[in-house]
Each structure stands twice: as structure tokens, then as C-alpha cells.
Short mmCIF file of C-alpha atoms and ligand atoms in Angstrom, two decimals:
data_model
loop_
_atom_site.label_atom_id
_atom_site.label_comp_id
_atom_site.label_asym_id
_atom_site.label_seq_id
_atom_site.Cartn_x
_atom_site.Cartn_y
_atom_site.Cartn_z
CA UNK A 853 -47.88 -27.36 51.52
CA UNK A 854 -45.81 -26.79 48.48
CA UNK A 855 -44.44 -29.87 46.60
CA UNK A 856 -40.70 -28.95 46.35
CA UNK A 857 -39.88 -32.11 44.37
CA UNK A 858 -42.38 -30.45 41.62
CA UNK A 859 -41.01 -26.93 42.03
CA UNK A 860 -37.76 -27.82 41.37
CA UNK A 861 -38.26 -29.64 38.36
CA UNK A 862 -39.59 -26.09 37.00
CA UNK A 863 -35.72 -25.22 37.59
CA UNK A 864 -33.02 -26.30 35.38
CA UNK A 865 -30.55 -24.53 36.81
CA UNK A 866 -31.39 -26.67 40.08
CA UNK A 867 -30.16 -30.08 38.01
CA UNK A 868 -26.56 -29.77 38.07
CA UNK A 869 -24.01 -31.03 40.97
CA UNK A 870 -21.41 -28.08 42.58
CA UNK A 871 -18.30 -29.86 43.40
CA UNK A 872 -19.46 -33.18 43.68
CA UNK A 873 -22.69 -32.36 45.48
CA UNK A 874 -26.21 -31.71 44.87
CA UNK A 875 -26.77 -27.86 44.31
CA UNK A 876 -28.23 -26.24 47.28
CA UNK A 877 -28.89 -22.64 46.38
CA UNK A 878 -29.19 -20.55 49.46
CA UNK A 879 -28.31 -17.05 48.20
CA UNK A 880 -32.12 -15.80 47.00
CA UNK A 881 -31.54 -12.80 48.82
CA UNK A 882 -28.46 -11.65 45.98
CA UNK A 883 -30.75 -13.13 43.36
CA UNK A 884 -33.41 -16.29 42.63
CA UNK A 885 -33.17 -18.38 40.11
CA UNK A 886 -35.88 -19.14 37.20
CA UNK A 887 -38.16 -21.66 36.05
CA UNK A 888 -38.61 -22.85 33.13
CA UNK A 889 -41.49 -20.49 32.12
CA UNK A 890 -39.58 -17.42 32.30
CA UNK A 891 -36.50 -18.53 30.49
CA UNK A 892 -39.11 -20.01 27.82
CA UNK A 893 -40.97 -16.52 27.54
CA UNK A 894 -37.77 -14.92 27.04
CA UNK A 895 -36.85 -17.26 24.04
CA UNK A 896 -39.96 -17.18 22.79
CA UNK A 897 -40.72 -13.21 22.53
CA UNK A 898 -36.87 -13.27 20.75
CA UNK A 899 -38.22 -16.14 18.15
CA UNK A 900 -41.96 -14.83 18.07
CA UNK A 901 -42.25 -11.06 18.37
CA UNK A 902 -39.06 -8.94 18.97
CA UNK A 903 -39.43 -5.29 17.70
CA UNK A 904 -39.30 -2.10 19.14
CA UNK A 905 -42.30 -0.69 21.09
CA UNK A 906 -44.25 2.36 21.24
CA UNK A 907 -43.24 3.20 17.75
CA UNK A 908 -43.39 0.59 14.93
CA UNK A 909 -47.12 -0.35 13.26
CA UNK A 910 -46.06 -3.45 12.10
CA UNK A 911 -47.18 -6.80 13.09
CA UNK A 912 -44.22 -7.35 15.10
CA UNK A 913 -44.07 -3.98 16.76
CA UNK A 914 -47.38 -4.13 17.37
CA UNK A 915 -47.14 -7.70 19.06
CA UNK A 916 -44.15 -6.56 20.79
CA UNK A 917 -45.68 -4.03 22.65
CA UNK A 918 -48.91 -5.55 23.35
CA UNK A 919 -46.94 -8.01 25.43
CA UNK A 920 -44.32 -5.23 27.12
CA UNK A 921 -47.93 -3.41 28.29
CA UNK A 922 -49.47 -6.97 29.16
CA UNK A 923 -46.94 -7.47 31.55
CA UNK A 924 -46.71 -4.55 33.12
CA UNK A 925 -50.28 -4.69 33.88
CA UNK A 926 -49.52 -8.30 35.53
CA UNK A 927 -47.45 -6.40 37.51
CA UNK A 928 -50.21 -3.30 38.26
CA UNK A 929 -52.63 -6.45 39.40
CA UNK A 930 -49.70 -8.45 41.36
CA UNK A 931 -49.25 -5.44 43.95
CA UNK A 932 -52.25 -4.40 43.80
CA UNK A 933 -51.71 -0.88 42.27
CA UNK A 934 -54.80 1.16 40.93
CA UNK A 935 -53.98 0.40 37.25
CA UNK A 936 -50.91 -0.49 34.90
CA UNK A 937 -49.77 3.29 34.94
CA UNK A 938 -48.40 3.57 38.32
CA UNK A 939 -46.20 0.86 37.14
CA UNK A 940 -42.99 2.16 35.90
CA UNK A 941 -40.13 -0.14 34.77
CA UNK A 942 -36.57 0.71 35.86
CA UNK A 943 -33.45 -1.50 35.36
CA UNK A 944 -33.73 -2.62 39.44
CA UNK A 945 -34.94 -1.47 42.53
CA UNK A 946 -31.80 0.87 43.08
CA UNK A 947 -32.81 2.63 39.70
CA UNK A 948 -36.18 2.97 41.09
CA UNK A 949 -35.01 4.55 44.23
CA UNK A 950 -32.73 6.98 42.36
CA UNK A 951 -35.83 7.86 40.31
CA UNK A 952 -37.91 9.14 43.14
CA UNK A 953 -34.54 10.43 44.48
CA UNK A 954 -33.99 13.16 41.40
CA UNK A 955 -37.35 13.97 39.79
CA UNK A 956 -38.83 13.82 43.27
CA UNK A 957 -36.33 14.87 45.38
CA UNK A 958 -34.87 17.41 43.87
CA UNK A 959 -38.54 19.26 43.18
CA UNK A 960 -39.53 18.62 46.80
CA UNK A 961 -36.61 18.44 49.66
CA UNK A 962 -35.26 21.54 50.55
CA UNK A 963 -32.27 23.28 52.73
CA UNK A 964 -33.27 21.83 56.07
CA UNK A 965 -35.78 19.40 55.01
CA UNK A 966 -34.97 16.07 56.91
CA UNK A 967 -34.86 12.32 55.44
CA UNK A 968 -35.86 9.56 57.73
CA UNK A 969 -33.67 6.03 56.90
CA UNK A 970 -32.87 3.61 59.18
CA UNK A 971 -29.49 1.68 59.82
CA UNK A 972 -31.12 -1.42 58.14
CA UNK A 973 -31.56 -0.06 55.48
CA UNK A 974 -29.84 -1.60 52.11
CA UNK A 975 -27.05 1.09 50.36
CA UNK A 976 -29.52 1.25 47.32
CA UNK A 977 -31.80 3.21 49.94
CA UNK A 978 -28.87 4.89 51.65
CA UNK A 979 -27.08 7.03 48.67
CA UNK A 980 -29.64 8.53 46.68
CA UNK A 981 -30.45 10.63 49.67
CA UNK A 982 -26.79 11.40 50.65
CA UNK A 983 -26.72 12.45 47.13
CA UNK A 984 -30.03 14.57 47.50
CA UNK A 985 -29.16 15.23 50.54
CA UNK A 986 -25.90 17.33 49.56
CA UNK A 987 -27.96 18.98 46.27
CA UNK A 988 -30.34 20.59 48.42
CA UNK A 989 -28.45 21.15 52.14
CA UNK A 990 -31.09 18.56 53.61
CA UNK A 991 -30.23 15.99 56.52
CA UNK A 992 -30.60 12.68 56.91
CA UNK A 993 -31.48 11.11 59.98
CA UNK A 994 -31.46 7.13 61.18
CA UNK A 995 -33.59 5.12 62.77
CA UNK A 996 -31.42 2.46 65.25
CA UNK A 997 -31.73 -1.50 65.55
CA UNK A 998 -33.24 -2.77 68.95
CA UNK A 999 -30.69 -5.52 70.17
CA UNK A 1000 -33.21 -8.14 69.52
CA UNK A 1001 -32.77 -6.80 65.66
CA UNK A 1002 -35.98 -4.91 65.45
CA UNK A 1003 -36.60 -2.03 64.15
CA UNK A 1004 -36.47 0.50 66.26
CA UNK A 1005 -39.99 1.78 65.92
CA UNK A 1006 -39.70 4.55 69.23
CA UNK A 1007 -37.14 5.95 67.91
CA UNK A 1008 -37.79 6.11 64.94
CA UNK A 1009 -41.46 8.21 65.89
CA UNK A 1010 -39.51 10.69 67.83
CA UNK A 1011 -37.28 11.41 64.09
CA UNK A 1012 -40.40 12.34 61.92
CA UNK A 1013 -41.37 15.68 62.87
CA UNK A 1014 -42.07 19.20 60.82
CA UNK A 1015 -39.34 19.24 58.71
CA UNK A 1016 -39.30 15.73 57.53
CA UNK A 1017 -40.28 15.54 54.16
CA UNK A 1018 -39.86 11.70 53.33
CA UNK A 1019 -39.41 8.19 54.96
CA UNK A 1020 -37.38 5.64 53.45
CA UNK A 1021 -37.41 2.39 54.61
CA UNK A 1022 -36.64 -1.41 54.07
CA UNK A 1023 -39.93 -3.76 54.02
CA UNK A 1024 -37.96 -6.78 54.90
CA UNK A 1025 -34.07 -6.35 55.89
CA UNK A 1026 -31.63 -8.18 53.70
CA UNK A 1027 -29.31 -9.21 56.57
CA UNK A 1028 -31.77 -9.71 59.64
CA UNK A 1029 -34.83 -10.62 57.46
CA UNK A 1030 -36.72 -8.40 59.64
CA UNK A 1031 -40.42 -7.62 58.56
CA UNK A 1032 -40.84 -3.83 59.50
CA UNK A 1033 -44.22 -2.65 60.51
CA UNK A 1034 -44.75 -0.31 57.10
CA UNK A 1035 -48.32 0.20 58.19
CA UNK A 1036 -47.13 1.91 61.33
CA UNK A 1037 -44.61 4.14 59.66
CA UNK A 1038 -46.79 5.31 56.95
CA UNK A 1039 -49.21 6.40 59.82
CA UNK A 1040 -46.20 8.19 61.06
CA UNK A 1041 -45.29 10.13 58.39
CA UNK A 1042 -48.50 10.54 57.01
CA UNK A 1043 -49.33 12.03 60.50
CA UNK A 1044 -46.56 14.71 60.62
CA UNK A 1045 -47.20 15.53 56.70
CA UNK A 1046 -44.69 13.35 54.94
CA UNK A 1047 -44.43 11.26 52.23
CA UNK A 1048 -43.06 6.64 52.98
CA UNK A 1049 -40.97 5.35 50.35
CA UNK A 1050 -40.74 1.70 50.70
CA UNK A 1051 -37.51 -0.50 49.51
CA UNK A 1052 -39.60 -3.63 48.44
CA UNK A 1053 -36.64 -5.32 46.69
CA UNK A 1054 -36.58 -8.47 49.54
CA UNK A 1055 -40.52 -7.79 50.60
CA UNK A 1056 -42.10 -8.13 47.44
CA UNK A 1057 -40.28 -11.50 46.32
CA UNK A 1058 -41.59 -12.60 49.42
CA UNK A 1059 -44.45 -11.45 51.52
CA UNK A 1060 -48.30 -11.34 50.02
CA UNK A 1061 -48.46 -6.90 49.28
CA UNK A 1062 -51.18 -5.01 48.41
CA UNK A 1063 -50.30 -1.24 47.62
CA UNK A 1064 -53.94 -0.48 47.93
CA UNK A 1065 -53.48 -1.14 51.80
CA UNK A 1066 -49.21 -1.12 52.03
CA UNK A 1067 -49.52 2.64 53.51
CA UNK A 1068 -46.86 3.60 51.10
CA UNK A 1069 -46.45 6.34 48.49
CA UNK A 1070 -44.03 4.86 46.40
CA UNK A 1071 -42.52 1.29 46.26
CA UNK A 1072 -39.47 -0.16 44.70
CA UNK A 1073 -38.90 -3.68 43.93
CA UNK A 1074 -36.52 -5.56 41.69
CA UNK A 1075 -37.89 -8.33 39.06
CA UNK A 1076 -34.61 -10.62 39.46
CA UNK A 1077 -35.34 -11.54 43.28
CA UNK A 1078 -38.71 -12.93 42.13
CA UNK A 1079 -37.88 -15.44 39.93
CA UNK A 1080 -37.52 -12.68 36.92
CA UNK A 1081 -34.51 -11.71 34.64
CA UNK A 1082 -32.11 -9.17 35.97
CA UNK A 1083 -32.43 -5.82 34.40
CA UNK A 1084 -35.99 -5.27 35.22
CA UNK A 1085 -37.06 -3.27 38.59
CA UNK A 1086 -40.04 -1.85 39.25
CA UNK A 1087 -41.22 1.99 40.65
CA UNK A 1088 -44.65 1.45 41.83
CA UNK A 1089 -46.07 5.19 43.07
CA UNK A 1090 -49.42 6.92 43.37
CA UNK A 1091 -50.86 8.35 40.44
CA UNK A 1092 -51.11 11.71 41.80
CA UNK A 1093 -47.70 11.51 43.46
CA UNK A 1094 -46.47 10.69 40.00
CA UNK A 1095 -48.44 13.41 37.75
CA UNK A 1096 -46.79 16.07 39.81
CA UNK A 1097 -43.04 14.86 39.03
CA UNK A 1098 -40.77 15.90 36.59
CA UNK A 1099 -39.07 13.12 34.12
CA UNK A 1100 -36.22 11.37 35.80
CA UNK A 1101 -34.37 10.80 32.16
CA UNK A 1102 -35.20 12.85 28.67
CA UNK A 1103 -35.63 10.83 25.46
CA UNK A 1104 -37.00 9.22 23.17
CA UNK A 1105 -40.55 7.51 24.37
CA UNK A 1106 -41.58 10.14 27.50
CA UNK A 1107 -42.35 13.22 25.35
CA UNK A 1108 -45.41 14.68 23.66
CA UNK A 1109 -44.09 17.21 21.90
CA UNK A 1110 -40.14 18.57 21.30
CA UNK A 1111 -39.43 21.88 20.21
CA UNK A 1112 -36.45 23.66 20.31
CA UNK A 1113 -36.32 25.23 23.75
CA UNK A 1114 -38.90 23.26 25.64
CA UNK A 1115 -40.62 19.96 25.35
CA UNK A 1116 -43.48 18.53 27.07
CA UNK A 1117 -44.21 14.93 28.60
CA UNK A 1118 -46.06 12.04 28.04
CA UNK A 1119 -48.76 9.91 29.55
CA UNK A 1120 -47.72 8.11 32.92
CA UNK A 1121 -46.36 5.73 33.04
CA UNK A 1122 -44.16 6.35 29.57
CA UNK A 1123 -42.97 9.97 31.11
CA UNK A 1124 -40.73 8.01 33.26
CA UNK A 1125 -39.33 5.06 30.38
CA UNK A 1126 -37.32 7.11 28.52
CA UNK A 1127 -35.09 5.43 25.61
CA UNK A 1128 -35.75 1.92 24.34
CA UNK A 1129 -36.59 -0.63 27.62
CA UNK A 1130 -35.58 -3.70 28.76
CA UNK A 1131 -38.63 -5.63 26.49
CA UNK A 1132 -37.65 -9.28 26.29
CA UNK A 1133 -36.77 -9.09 30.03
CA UNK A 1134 -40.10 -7.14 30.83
CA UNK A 1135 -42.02 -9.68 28.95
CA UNK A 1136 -40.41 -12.51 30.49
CA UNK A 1137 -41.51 -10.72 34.03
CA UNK A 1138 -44.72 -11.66 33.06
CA UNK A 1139 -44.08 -14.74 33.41
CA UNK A 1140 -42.71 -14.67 36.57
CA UNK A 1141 -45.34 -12.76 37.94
CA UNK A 1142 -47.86 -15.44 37.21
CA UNK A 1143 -45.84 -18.12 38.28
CA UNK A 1144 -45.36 -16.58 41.76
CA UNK A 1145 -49.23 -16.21 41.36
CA UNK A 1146 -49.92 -19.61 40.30
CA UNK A 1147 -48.14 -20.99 43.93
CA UNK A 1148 -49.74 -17.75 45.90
CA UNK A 1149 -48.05 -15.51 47.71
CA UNK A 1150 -49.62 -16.66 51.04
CA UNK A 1151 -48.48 -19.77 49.90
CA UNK A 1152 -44.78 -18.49 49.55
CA UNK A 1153 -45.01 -17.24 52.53
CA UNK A 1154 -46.05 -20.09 54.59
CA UNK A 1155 -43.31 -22.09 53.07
CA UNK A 1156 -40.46 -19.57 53.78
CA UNK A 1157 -41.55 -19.01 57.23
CA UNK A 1158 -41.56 -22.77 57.64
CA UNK A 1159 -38.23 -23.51 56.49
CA UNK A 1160 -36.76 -20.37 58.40
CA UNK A 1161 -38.31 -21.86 61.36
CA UNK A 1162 -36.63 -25.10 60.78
CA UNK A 1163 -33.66 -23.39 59.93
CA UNK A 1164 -33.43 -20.80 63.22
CA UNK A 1165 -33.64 -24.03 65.46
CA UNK A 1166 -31.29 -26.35 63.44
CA UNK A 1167 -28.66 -23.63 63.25
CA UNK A 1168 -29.04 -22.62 66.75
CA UNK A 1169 -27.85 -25.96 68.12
CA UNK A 1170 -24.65 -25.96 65.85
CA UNK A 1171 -21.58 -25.24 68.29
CA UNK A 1172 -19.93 -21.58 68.41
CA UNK A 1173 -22.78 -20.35 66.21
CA UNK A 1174 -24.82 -16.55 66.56
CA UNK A 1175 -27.67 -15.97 64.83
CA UNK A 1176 -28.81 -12.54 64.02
CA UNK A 1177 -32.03 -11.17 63.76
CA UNK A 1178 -35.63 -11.59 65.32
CA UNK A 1179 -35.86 -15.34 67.46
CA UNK A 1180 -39.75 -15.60 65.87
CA UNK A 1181 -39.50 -16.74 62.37
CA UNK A 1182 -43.03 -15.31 62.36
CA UNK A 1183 -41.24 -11.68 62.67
CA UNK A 1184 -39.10 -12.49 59.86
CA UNK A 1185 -38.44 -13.41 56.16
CA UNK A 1186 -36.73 -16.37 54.65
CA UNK A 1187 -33.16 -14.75 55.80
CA UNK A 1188 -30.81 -15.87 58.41
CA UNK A 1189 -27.53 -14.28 58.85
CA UNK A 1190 -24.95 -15.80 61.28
CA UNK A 1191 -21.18 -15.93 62.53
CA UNK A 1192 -19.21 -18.31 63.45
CA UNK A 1193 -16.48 -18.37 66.03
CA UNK A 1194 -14.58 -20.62 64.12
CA UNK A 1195 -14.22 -19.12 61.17
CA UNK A 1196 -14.38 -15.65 59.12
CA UNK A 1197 -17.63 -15.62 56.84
CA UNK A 1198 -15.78 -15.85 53.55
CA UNK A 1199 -14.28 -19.14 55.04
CA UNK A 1200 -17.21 -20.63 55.98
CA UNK A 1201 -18.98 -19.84 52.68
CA UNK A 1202 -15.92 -21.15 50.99
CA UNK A 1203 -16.24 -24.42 52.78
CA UNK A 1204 -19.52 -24.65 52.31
CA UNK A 1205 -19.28 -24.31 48.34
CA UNK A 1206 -17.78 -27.56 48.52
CA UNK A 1207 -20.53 -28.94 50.24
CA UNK A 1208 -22.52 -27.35 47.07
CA UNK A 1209 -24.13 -25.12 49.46
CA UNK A 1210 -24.21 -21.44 48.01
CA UNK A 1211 -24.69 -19.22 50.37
CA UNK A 1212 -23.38 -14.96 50.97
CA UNK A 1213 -20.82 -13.73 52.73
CA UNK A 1214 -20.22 -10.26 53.57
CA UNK A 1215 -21.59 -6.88 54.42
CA UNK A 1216 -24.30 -7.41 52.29
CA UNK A 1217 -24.35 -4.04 50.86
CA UNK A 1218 -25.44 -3.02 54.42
CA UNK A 1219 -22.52 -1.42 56.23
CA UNK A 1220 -24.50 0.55 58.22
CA UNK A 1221 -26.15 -2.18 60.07
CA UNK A 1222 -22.51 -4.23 60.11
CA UNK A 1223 -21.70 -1.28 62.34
CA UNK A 1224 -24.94 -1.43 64.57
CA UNK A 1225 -24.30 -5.47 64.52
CA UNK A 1226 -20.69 -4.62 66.04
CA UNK A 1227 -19.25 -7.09 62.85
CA UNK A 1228 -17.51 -6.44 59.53
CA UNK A 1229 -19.27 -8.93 57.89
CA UNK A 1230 -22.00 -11.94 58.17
CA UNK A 1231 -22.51 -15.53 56.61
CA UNK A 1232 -26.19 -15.22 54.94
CA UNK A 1233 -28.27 -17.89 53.95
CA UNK A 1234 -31.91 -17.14 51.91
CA UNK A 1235 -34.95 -19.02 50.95
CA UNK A 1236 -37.08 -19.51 48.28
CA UNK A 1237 -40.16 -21.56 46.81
CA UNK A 1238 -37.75 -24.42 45.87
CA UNK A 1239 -36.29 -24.96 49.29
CA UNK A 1240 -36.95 -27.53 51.13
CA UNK A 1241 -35.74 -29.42 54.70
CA UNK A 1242 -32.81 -31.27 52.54
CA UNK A 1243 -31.67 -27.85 52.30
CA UNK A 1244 -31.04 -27.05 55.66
CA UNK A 1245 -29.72 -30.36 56.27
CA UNK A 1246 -27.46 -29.69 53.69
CA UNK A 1247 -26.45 -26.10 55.10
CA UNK A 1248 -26.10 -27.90 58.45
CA UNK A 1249 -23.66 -30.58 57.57
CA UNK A 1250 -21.78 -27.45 55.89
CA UNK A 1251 -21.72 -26.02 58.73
CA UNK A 1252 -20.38 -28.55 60.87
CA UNK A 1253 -18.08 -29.79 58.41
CA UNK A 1254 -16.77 -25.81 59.27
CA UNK A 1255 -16.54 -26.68 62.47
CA UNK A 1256 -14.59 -30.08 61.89
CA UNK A 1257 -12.03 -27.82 59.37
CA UNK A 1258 -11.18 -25.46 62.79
CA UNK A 1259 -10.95 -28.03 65.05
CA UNK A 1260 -13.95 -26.53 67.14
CA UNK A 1261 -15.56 -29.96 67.99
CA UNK A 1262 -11.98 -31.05 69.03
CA UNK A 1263 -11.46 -28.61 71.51
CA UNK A 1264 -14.67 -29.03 73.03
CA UNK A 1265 -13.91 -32.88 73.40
CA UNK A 1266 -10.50 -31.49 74.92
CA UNK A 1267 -12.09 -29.08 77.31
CA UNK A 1268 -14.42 -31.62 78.70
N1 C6P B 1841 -29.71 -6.98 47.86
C1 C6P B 1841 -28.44 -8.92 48.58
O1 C6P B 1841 -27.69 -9.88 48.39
P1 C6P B 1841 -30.96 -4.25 43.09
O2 C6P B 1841 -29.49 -4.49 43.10
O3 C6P B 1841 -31.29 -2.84 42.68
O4 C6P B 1841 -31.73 -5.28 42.34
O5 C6P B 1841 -31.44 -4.42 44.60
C2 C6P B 1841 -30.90 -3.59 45.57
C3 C6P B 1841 -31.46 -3.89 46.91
C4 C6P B 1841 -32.25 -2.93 47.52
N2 C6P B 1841 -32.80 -3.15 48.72
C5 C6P B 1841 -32.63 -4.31 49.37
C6 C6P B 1841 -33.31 -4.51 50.69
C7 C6P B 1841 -31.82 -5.31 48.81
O6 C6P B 1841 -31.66 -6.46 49.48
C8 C6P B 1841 -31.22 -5.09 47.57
C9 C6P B 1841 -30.31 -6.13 46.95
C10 C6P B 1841 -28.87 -8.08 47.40
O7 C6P B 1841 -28.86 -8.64 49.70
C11 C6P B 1841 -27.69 -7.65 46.58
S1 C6P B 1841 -26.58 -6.58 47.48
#
């Protein structure tokens, strides 16, 4: 059992009223917010140690990148990964993406080479491949959504066949909070000669991984849905996978050796940093990284699936009210999204802002499954460490107070 009253105190964000009301931050999904430690890492490398890295033999630069490489190997232990190079550091998880996308892609996928997504999947794991996917005459080819808001694991086995080249797929869903079986798929694709991609950015935050076991060749995640700054993401790949690949960007940092024609590349994982990175925010990672470590991610998870439990049944009895997405909160991450019939999504996350409930409204960068869902747009709320029961109490009387603005409890009394 986590002690939320603790947790939150780590948060100073969380101390503040929203329109007369206790904050209730439901919108972890879009972004968490951070404790304490991280902000305090971040102040303290910019007091302490800022300097350029990789470069400078200075005190400073030295310390500097001692702790940019200590937290990346935080990182390379967090997930698992066989060691701190197969950690590269991107600006987010879409970056990451994008990454395998080019120096990948472009190397690998051919005219008639096929891309497996599914209609889940995030846009961030949706355009990188139509981009590819036009540079090279390849197709791309979608997995459906079963109407209990599974994956749609049949169909997606009869996709994958000789020409498919790569899987891309969501770990956890962003509107559903479906937990897809990656251990299935990579058998899948592994099977017919393929490489998995896996869009971590709402697993990662959440769910204990191991790479060692995940099944997948390459993982993206982003550091700012984990309690971490924005600006940081993560490509996580296998070493081998990565030693083959060209650079994604040219610069300063990846090279060996420049001459005038030609240059050659550095050491993973520095071919793949090119320029001056995100340090302070890489640094302050680190600290997020062990503080997600310090509660333990089976820990996390226990708590999420608790309060999404809690939350499935409490929202569930709220009149004119659909939830989407799996009925087991065991199948499913700390994200419910639901409709009203009272009310369009930006309404009811308008009313419930002055309830100082933040929650998301919208297509939630996932038109695709909008589409499949047969709806332009959802009300989302999402869970994290400091989340407790008062929450969803909170999110309920929002919610009803919703109903009380449309008159739907009204016309119920009217109809009976
Ligand atoms: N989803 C949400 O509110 P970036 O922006 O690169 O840090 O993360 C992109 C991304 C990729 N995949 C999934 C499954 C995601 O959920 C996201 C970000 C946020 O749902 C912002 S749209």
C-alpha cells in the first residue's frame, strides 16, 4: 500500500487550490507532475556543475558529464537493458520513434515491404511510417480494436507475413489504457522474420519492464510521463540492432573522425546524440528514475490498478455515462476514457476544472482509434503514484455536478 498523504507531500505542485478547490490532477497520461527530488536535481546540477559534456576537461565539464552518463545508466538498469549504451536520449518518445523511423527505416524497408501498426496506436507511432512509408513505396497495414477494446491479436497474426519488415505497436493505449500482449507480438514477428518496435511512452511510466524479457527490438519512452522534465525521451534498442544503423542527425558529439568528403561515427550510444543534449533535464531524469525505483514499479502498479478499479465501478454507476476500454482493470493501465450523453467532452472537462479536477478532453492524438470508437472525441482521466480514492471522489462529484449543469438527473426524475 502506498501512503498517498506522503507522496504528495513530495509534490509541490500538488499544494495549490484550482478555482476554489483542492487540485486533483487527473491528466498523467498528457504529462505527470514532479517531486521534489527532480526539480531539486535540476537546480542543483545548474548551481553545482553545469558545463558542456563530452568535451571540456575541466572540473565542471568533467562533473557535468559524469552525471549526464550516471543517469543514463540509471536508465540502462531501470529497463533492464544490457548496459548504458543501448540507451540513447532523444527529446521524447516521438523523437525516438522518428529515429528508428530514418536511420532504420530508410536503410531497411523497401518498395513493398509492409509496416504492421494498429488503430490504437498514438500519432507519434502513426507518421513516421507514413513518412517512411512514402520514401520507400512501402505499405502500412492496421491491426483493428475488438469491441470489448482489445487488441485485436487474430488479426493482427494474419497481417505479419513475408514482406513485413517491422511491427509497431503501443504497450499500453493512451485512450483505452489497454495492456497489449508485447510478448505475443514479438513472437509474431520474430516468427515471420521481422523486427517489434514498442511505443513505451504510457507503458514504461507505468507497468514493471524488463527489456531483457519485453520481446522487443527497440523501445521508446518519454522521461516527462514518469515524473521527469519534458525534453528528455528515451530510444532503448539492441546493441546489435543499433551498430548496424546509420546516424539519425550529423554533428558535433557522434563522429570519430571528419574529413572533407566522408566522416565516420562514434561509439554507441553517442553516434545517435548529435549536438549539445538536453543535460540538466537528463540529469534530473536520474532522479526520477530512482524515485519511481524507490516506490517500485510493482508497487506503482498495484496502486494504479487499484484506483482504476475503484474508478471503472464508481464511474460506471454515474447516469448517461460509457466507459471505454477493457471491463478488467487487471487488463488495463491507470486510464479511463468516457462520454457522456449529457455533454460534449470539452464541456465536461470544462466543468470539471471548476471542480479543480484536471482531466483531457479530446482525440488524444489518436484519431485513428476515435474512428474505430465511432466518436470524435473522449473525456480522459489518468493515474499516477499520488492518486488516491479522494480523487475519484472528486472526479465523481465532477461528474455529477455535469450531470446537474444538463439537467440529466432532472429528466430522469421527470421520466419516472
Ligand atoms: N500522449 C496523451 O495525452 P511525447 O509527446 O513524444 O512525449 O509522447 C508521445 C506519445 C507516444 N505514444 C503514446 C502512447 C502516447 O500516449 C504519447 C503521448 C499524450 O495521451 C500526449 S498526446
Amino acid at each position: 500500500m502506498l501512503d498517498i498523504a506522503r507522496v504528495r507531500e513530495d509534490f509541490p505542485i500538488l499544494q495549490q487550490q484550482v478555482n476554489g478547490r483542492r487540485l486533483v490532477y487527473l491528466d498523467n497520461a498528457a504529462t505527470t507532475q514532479k517531486p521534489r527530488q527532480v526539480i531539486e536535481a535540476l537546480v542543483r546540477y545548474y548551481e553545482t556543475s553545469n558545463a558542456n559534456i563530452h568535451r571540456g576537461i575541466h572540473t565542471l565539464a568533467t562533473r557535468a558529464t559524469e552525471q549526464y552518463e550516471a543517469a543514463r545508466a540509471r536508465v540502462a538498469r531501470f529497463i533492464g537493458a544490457a548496459g548504458p549504451e543501448e540507451v540513447i536520449f532523444t527529446r521524447n518518445a516521438t523523437e525516438a520513434i522518428n529515429l528508428v523511423a530514418r536511420a532504420w527505416g530508410d536503410a531497411s524497408v523497401g518498395e513493398g515491404d509492409e509496416i504492421i501498426l494498429t488503430v490504437m496506436e498514438h500519432h507519434s507511432n502513426i507518421v513516421p511510417w507514413q513518412l517512411l512509408a512514402a520514401r520507400k513505396g512501402a505499405r502500412l497495414r492496421y491491426a483493428g480494436v475488438t469491441p470489448g477494446g482489445q487488441l485485436d491479436l487474430d488479426g493482427l497474426r494474419q497481417l505479419i507475413g513475408p514482406r513485413t519488415k517491422l511491427v509497431a505497436v503501443t504497450q499500453m493505449s493512451n485512450v483505452l489504457g489497454t495492456i497489449i500482449p508485447v510478448g505475443d507480438i514479438a513472437e509474431m514477428a520474430h516468427a515471420a522474420g521481422a523486427l517489434l518496435l514498442v511505443d513505451g511512452a504510457q507503458g514504461v511510466p507505468h507497468l514493471p519492464v524488463d527489456v531483457s524479457r519485453l520481446g522487443a527490438d527497440f523501445l521508446a519512452f518519454s522521461a516527462h510521463k514518469m515524473l521527469g522534465p519534458t525534453g528528455v525521451g528515451v530510444l532503448w534498442g539492441r546493441t546489435e540492432l543499433l551498430e548496424t544503423m546509420p546516424p539519425f542527425l550529423g554533428g558535433g558529439d557522434m563522429i570519430a573522425v571528419v574529413r572533407e568528403e566522408m566522416s565516420t561515427w562514434a561509439e554507441l550510444p553517442h553516434k545517435f546524440e548529435a549536438g549539445t543534449p538536453n543535460i540538466a533535464d537528463v540529469v534530473a531524469f536520474g532522479a526520477a528514475v530512482d524515485y519511481l525505483e524507490g516506490v517500485g514499479m510493482a508497487n506503482v502498479r498495484q496502486h494504479e490498478e487499484e484506483l482504476t478499479a475503484l474508478a471503472l465501478d464508481r464511474l460506471r454507476r454515474v447516469p448517461g455515462l460509457r466507459v471505454f476500454g477493457p471491463v478488467a482493470a487487471a487488463e488495463r493501465g491507470g486510464v479511463v476514457s468516457f462520454a457522456m450523453d449529457a455533454a460534449h467532452p470539452h464541456d465536461v472537462a470544462t466543468i470539471a476544472d471548476g471542480y479543480g479536477v484536471a482531466i483531457r478532453a479530446g482525440h488524444h492524438c489518436a484519431q485513428l482509434l476515435m474512428r474505430a470508437l465511432g466518436v470524435p472525441a473522449t473525456s480522459r482521466a489518468s493515474f499516477s503514484i499520488y492518486n488516491g480514492e479522494d480523487d475519484v471522489e472528486a472526479l465523481i462529484e465532477a461528474l455529477e455536478g455535469v450531470n446537474r449543469v444538463f439537467g440529466v438527473g432532472r429528466e430522469r426524475a421527470a421520466i419516472r
